[in-house]
Coordinates of C-alpha atoms in Angstrom, one line a residue:
X911 CA 145.7 81.2 105.9
X912 CA 146.9 80.1 109.3
X913 CA 145.8 82.3 112.2
X914 CA 148.2 83.2 115.1
X915 CA 146.6 81.9 118.3
X916 CA 146.2 84.9 120.7
X917 CA 144.3 82.9 123.4
X918 CA 146.4 79.7 123.9
X919 CA 145.0 79.2 127.4
X920 CA 141.3 79.8 126.7
X921 CA 139.0 77.2 128.3
X922 CA 137.8 74.7 125.6
X923 CA 134.2 75.0 127.0
X924 CA 134.2 78.6 125.9
X925 CA 135.1 78.1 122.2
X926 CA 134.5 74.4 121.2
X927 CA 131.4 74.2 119.0
X928 CA 130.8 70.5 119.0
X929 CA 128.4 70.7 121.9
X930 CA 126.3 73.5 120.3
X931 CA 123.1 71.8 119.1
X932 CA 120.5 74.5 119.2
X933 CA 122.1 77.2 117.0
X934 CA 122.1 77.7 113.2
X935 CA 124.8 79.9 111.6
X936 CA 123.5 82.4 109.0
X937 CA 126.0 83.8 106.5
X938 CA 125.1 86.2 103.7
X939 CA 127.8 86.3 100.9
X940 CA 128.3 88.4 97.8
X941 CA 131.3 88.2 95.4
X942 CA 133.6 87.0 98.2
X943 CA 134.2 83.3 97.8
X944 CA 137.7 83.4 99.4
X945 CA 136.3 85.2 102.5
X946 CA 133.5 82.7 102.8
X947 CA 135.9 79.7 102.6
X948 CA 138.1 81.2 105.3
X949 CA 135.1 81.7 107.6
X950 CA 133.9 78.1 107.0
X951 CA 137.4 76.7 107.7
X952 CA 137.4 78.6 111.1
X953 CA 133.9 77.2 111.9
X954 CA 134.9 73.7 111.0
X955 CA 138.1 74.0 113.1
X956 CA 136.1 74.2 116.3
X957 CA 133.9 71.3 115.5
X958 CA 130.5 72.9 114.7
X959 CA 128.0 70.2 113.6
X960 CA 124.8 72.3 113.4
X961 CA 123.0 73.8 110.4
X962 CA 124.9 76.5 108.4
X963 CA 122.7 78.5 106.0
X964 CA 124.4 80.5 103.3
X965 CA 122.6 83.0 101.0
X966 CA 124.6 83.9 97.9
X967 CA 123.4 86.5 95.4
X968 CA 126.7 86.8 93.5
X969 CA 126.6 87.2 89.7
X970 CA 128.1 83.7 89.5
X971 CA 127.2 81.9 92.8
X972 CA 129.9 79.6 94.1
X973 CA 127.8 77.1 96.1
X974 CA 129.0 73.9 94.3
X975 CA 132.7 74.6 94.9
X976 CA 132.1 75.7 98.5
X977 CA 130.0 72.6 99.4
X978 CA 132.6 70.4 97.8
X979 CA 135.3 71.7 100.1
X980 CA 133.2 71.1 103.3
X981 CA 131.6 67.7 103.0
X982 CA 131.5 67.3 106.8
X983 CA 129.6 70.6 107.4
X984 CA 125.7 70.7 107.3
X985 CA 125.5 73.5 104.7
X986 CA 122.2 74.6 103.2
X987 CA 123.3 76.8 100.3
X988 CA 120.8 79.2 98.8
X989 CA 121.7 80.6 95.4
X990 CA 119.6 83.7 95.0
X991 CA 119.1 86.0 91.9
X992 CA 121.9 88.4 91.4
X993 CA 122.0 91.3 93.8
X994 CA 119.0 90.2 95.8
X995 CA 120.3 92.2 98.7
X996 CA 121.6 91.7 102.2
X997 CA 118.2 92.1 103.9
X998 CA 116.3 89.8 101.6
X999 CA 119.1 87.2 101.7
X1000 CA 119.0 87.1 105.4
X1001 CA 115.2 86.8 105.4
X1002 CA 115.4 83.8 103.1
X1003 CA 117.8 82.1 105.5
X1004 CA 115.7 83.1 108.5
X1005 CA 112.6 81.3 107.0
X1006 CA 114.6 78.1 107.0
X1007 CA 115.9 78.2 110.6
X1008 CA 114.5 75.4 112.8
X1009 CA 116.8 75.8 115.8
X1010 CA 115.8 78.0 118.8
X1011 CA 118.8 80.3 118.2
X1012 CA 120.7 81.6 115.2
X1013 CA 124.1 83.3 114.9
X1014 CA 124.3 86.1 112.3
X1015 CA 127.6 86.4 110.4
X1016 CA 129.0 88.3 107.5
X1017 CA 131.2 86.4 105.1
X1018 CA 134.4 88.4 106.1
X1019 CA 134.4 87.1 109.7
X1020 CA 136.8 84.5 111.1
X1021 CA 136.3 82.5 114.3
X1022 CA 139.0 82.0 116.8
X1023 CA 139.1 80.9 120.5
X1024 CA 137.9 84.4 121.5
X1025 CA 134.7 84.1 119.5
X1026 CA 133.2 82.1 122.4
X1027 CA 129.9 81.1 121.0
X1028 CA 129.1 78.8 123.9
X1029 CA 129.7 81.6 126.3
X1030 CA 127.4 83.9 124.2
X1031 CA 124.6 81.3 124.5
X1032 CA 125.1 81.1 128.3
X1033 CA 125.1 84.9 128.7
X1034 CA 122.1 85.4 126.4
X1035 CA 120.0 83.0 128.5
X1036 CA 121.3 84.1 131.9
X1037 CA 120.5 87.7 131.3
X1038 CA 117.2 86.8 129.4
X1039 CA 118.2 88.7 126.3
X1040 CA 116.7 88.2 122.8
X1041 CA 119.8 89.4 120.9
X1042 CA 123.4 89.4 122.1
X1043 CA 126.1 91.0 120.0
X1044 CA 129.9 90.7 120.2
X1045 CA 132.8 92.8 119.1
X1046 CA 134.9 93.0 116.0
X1047 CA 138.6 92.2 116.5
X1048 CA 140.5 94.3 114.0
X1049 CA 143.6 96.5 113.9
X1050 CA 142.6 100.1 114.5
X1051 CA 144.1 102.2 111.6
X1052 CA 143.7 105.4 113.6
X1053 CA 146.3 104.3 116.2
X1054 CA 150.1 103.9 115.7
X1055 CA 150.2 100.4 117.1
X1056 CA 147.2 99.4 115.0
X1057 CA 148.9 100.6 111.8
X1058 CA 152.1 98.9 112.8
X1059 CA 150.4 95.6 113.5
X1060 CA 148.4 95.8 110.2
X1061 CA 151.7 96.2 108.3
X1062 CA 153.2 93.3 110.3
X1063 CA 150.1 91.2 109.4
X1064 CA 150.5 92.1 105.7
X1065 CA 154.1 90.9 105.9
X1066 CA 153.1 87.6 107.5
X1067 CA 150.4 87.1 104.8
X1068 CA 153.2 86.4 102.4
X1069 CA 154.0 83.3 104.4
X1070 CA 150.3 82.3 104.7
X1071 CA 150.0 83.5 108.3
X1072 CA 147.7 86.1 109.7
X1073 CA 148.1 88.1 112.9
X1074 CA 144.6 88.9 114.3
X1075 CA 144.1 91.9 116.5
X1076 CA 143.9 92.2 120.2
X1077 CA 142.2 95.6 119.6
X1078 CA 138.4 95.6 119.4
X1079 CA 135.9 97.7 117.5
X1080 CA 132.8 98.3 119.5
X1081 CA 129.5 99.4 118.1
X1082 CA 126.6 99.8 120.5
X1083 CA 124.1 102.5 121.4
X1084 CA 120.7 103.2 122.8
X1085 CA 117.8 104.3 120.7
X1086 CA 115.2 106.9 121.7
X1087 CA 112.1 106.7 119.5
X1088 CA 109.7 109.6 119.5
X1089 CA 107.1 110.8 117.0
X1090 CA 108.9 111.8 113.8
X1091 CA 112.3 111.6 115.6
X1092 CA 114.8 108.8 116.4
X1093 CA 118.0 109.6 118.2
X1094 CA 120.9 107.7 119.5
X1095 CA 122.5 108.0 123.0
X1096 CA 125.6 106.5 124.5
X1097 CA 125.4 103.6 126.8
X1098 CA 128.4 103.0 129.1
X1099 CA 129.9 99.5 128.9
X1100 CA 129.4 97.1 131.7
X1101 CA 130.8 93.6 132.2
X1102 CA 129.8 91.0 131.3
X1103 CA 127.0 92.4 129.2
X1104 CA 125.6 95.9 128.4
X1105 CA 122.0 96.3 127.6
X1106 CA 121.6 98.5 124.6
X1107 CA 119.4 98.8 121.5
X1108 CA 121.9 98.7 118.6
X1109 CA 124.9 96.4 118.3
X1110 CA 127.2 94.7 115.7
X1111 CA 126.0 92.5 112.8
X1112 CA 127.7 89.6 114.7
X1113 CA 125.0 88.5 117.1
X1114 CA 123.2 85.5 118.6
X1115 CA 119.4 85.8 118.6
X1116 CA 116.3 83.9 119.6
X1117 CA 114.8 82.7 116.3
X1118 CA 111.1 83.1 117.0
X1119 CA 111.6 86.6 118.5
X1120 CA 113.1 87.8 115.2
X1121 CA 110.7 85.9 113.0
X1122 CA 107.8 87.5 114.9
X1123 CA 108.6 91.0 113.7
X1124 CA 109.5 90.0 110.2
X1125 CA 113.3 90.2 110.4
X1126 CA 114.9 92.6 107.8
X1127 CA 113.2 95.1 105.5
X1128 CA 113.5 93.3 102.2
X1129 CA 113.9 96.5 100.1
X1130 CA 117.3 97.3 101.6
X1131 CA 120.7 96.6 100.0
X1132 CA 122.3 99.0 102.5
X1133 CA 121.2 100.6 105.7
X1134 CA 119.6 97.4 106.8
X1135 CA 121.7 97.2 110.0
X1136 CA 120.3 100.3 111.7
X1137 CA 116.8 99.6 110.3
X1138 CA 116.8 96.1 111.8
X1139 CA 117.6 97.2 115.3
X1140 CA 115.0 99.9 115.2
X1141 CA 112.5 97.3 114.2
X1142 CA 113.7 95.1 117.0
X1143 CA 113.3 97.9 119.5
X1144 CA 109.8 98.7 118.4
X1145 CA 109.0 94.9 118.7
X1146 CA 110.2 95.0 122.3
X1147 CA 113.2 92.8 121.9
X1148 CA 115.9 93.0 124.7
X1149 CA 119.3 93.6 123.1
X1150 CA 122.8 93.5 124.7
X1151 CA 126.4 93.4 123.7
X1152 CA 129.6 91.9 125.3
X1153 CA 133.3 92.4 124.9
X1154 CA 133.9 88.9 126.0
X1155 CA 132.9 87.4 122.6
X1156 CA 133.8 88.5 119.1
X1157 CA 135.0 87.7 115.6
X1158 CA 138.1 88.5 113.7
X1159 CA 137.2 91.0 111.0
X1160 CA 139.2 90.1 107.9
X1161 CA 141.4 93.0 106.9
X1162 CA 143.7 91.1 104.6
X1163 CA 141.7 89.3 101.9
X1164 CA 141.2 91.7 98.9
X1165 CA 137.7 92.4 97.7
X1166 CA 136.7 92.2 94.1
X1167 CA 136.1 95.3 92.1
X1168 CA 132.5 94.3 91.6
X1169 CA 132.0 93.9 95.3
X1170 CA 133.5 97.4 95.9
X1171 CA 131.2 98.9 93.3
X1172 CA 128.1 97.4 94.9
X1173 CA 129.2 98.5 98.4
X1174 CA 129.3 102.2 97.3
X1175 CA 125.5 102.2 97.1
X1176 CA 125.0 101.9 100.8
X1177 CA 124.1 105.5 101.4
X1178 CA 121.4 105.4 98.7
X1179 CA 119.4 103.1 100.9
X1180 CA 119.7 105.0 104.1
X1181 CA 116.7 107.2 103.3
X1182 CA 114.6 104.1 102.3
X1183 CA 115.7 102.5 105.6
X1184 CA 114.4 105.6 107.5
X1185 CA 111.1 106.1 105.5
X1186 CA 109.7 103.0 107.3
X1187 CA 109.7 105.1 110.5
X1188 CA 108.7 108.5 109.1
X1189 CA 112.1 110.1 109.8
X1190 CA 114.9 111.6 107.7
X1191 CA 117.9 111.1 109.9
X1192 CA 119.1 109.4 113.1
X1193 CA 119.9 112.2 115.4
X1194 CA 123.1 112.2 117.5
X1195 CA 124.6 109.5 115.2
X1196 CA 127.9 111.4 114.7
X1197 CA 128.3 112.1 118.5
X1198 CA 127.6 108.5 119.5
X1199 CA 128.9 106.3 116.6
X1200 CA 130.6 108.7 114.2
X1201 CA 129.4 109.6 110.7
X1202 CA 125.8 110.3 109.8
X1203 CA 122.8 108.2 108.9
X1204 CA 120.2 109.9 106.7
X1205 CA 120.2 113.7 106.0
X1206 CA 123.0 115.7 107.6

């Protein structure tokens, strides 16, 4: 799939990855080979030469075919037992990271010139952060223009073109942790970075800081996102987010039926994710981020 360039005049120093030597890219994949290939193509396009760790717990892992397609990328492919889980898959990759930083990705991301990993690294160090998240670039189905552009994108897909979004999906909040209560609060956005406690699962992090608190709760096959950032907060990590950097969130490649079935279990793991902290819900979740986490 060819991606329409929405940032033709972007400075090369912000998006070219050939000079990035201290970052490993971590990708957890499950039953989405086409998504993974698309992500790797986008990473390769911008010249990344560093380590790429991929954890695959699909029923039939696709490591051999993926590696064969990317002989010039430094891929370390971990084929894990079926349905090992997102959290444990990430932990297995984290153990192998030898670079000072890692970039966490899901397999349905796509890099473009607006991903700006070099800029993320500069911002993380300048503001002395431990984790810096970016935004998702995706068409907002709740808006008229978002729906129109999504339909236009679907039309272009027939000709092997994809129209990425100029709209962004933000996800950040503060966490207030008390005895037997954890609540969220809104944090107004500030340029170029906003200090917060919770951000997207697209982030750049200091490897040793995350290793020090154990990374992800290995029991979780859902709910690991919120759990991870609560653990990071308790460990004293400084977290931020920025609108200046982000990934395209693939809204066009279909998911397999097996993947859809596995994704439906997410809510089952929310209570397990919260048990670690002795609470049954995240208060103010609906008001800050929408939806609920844990008991209503």
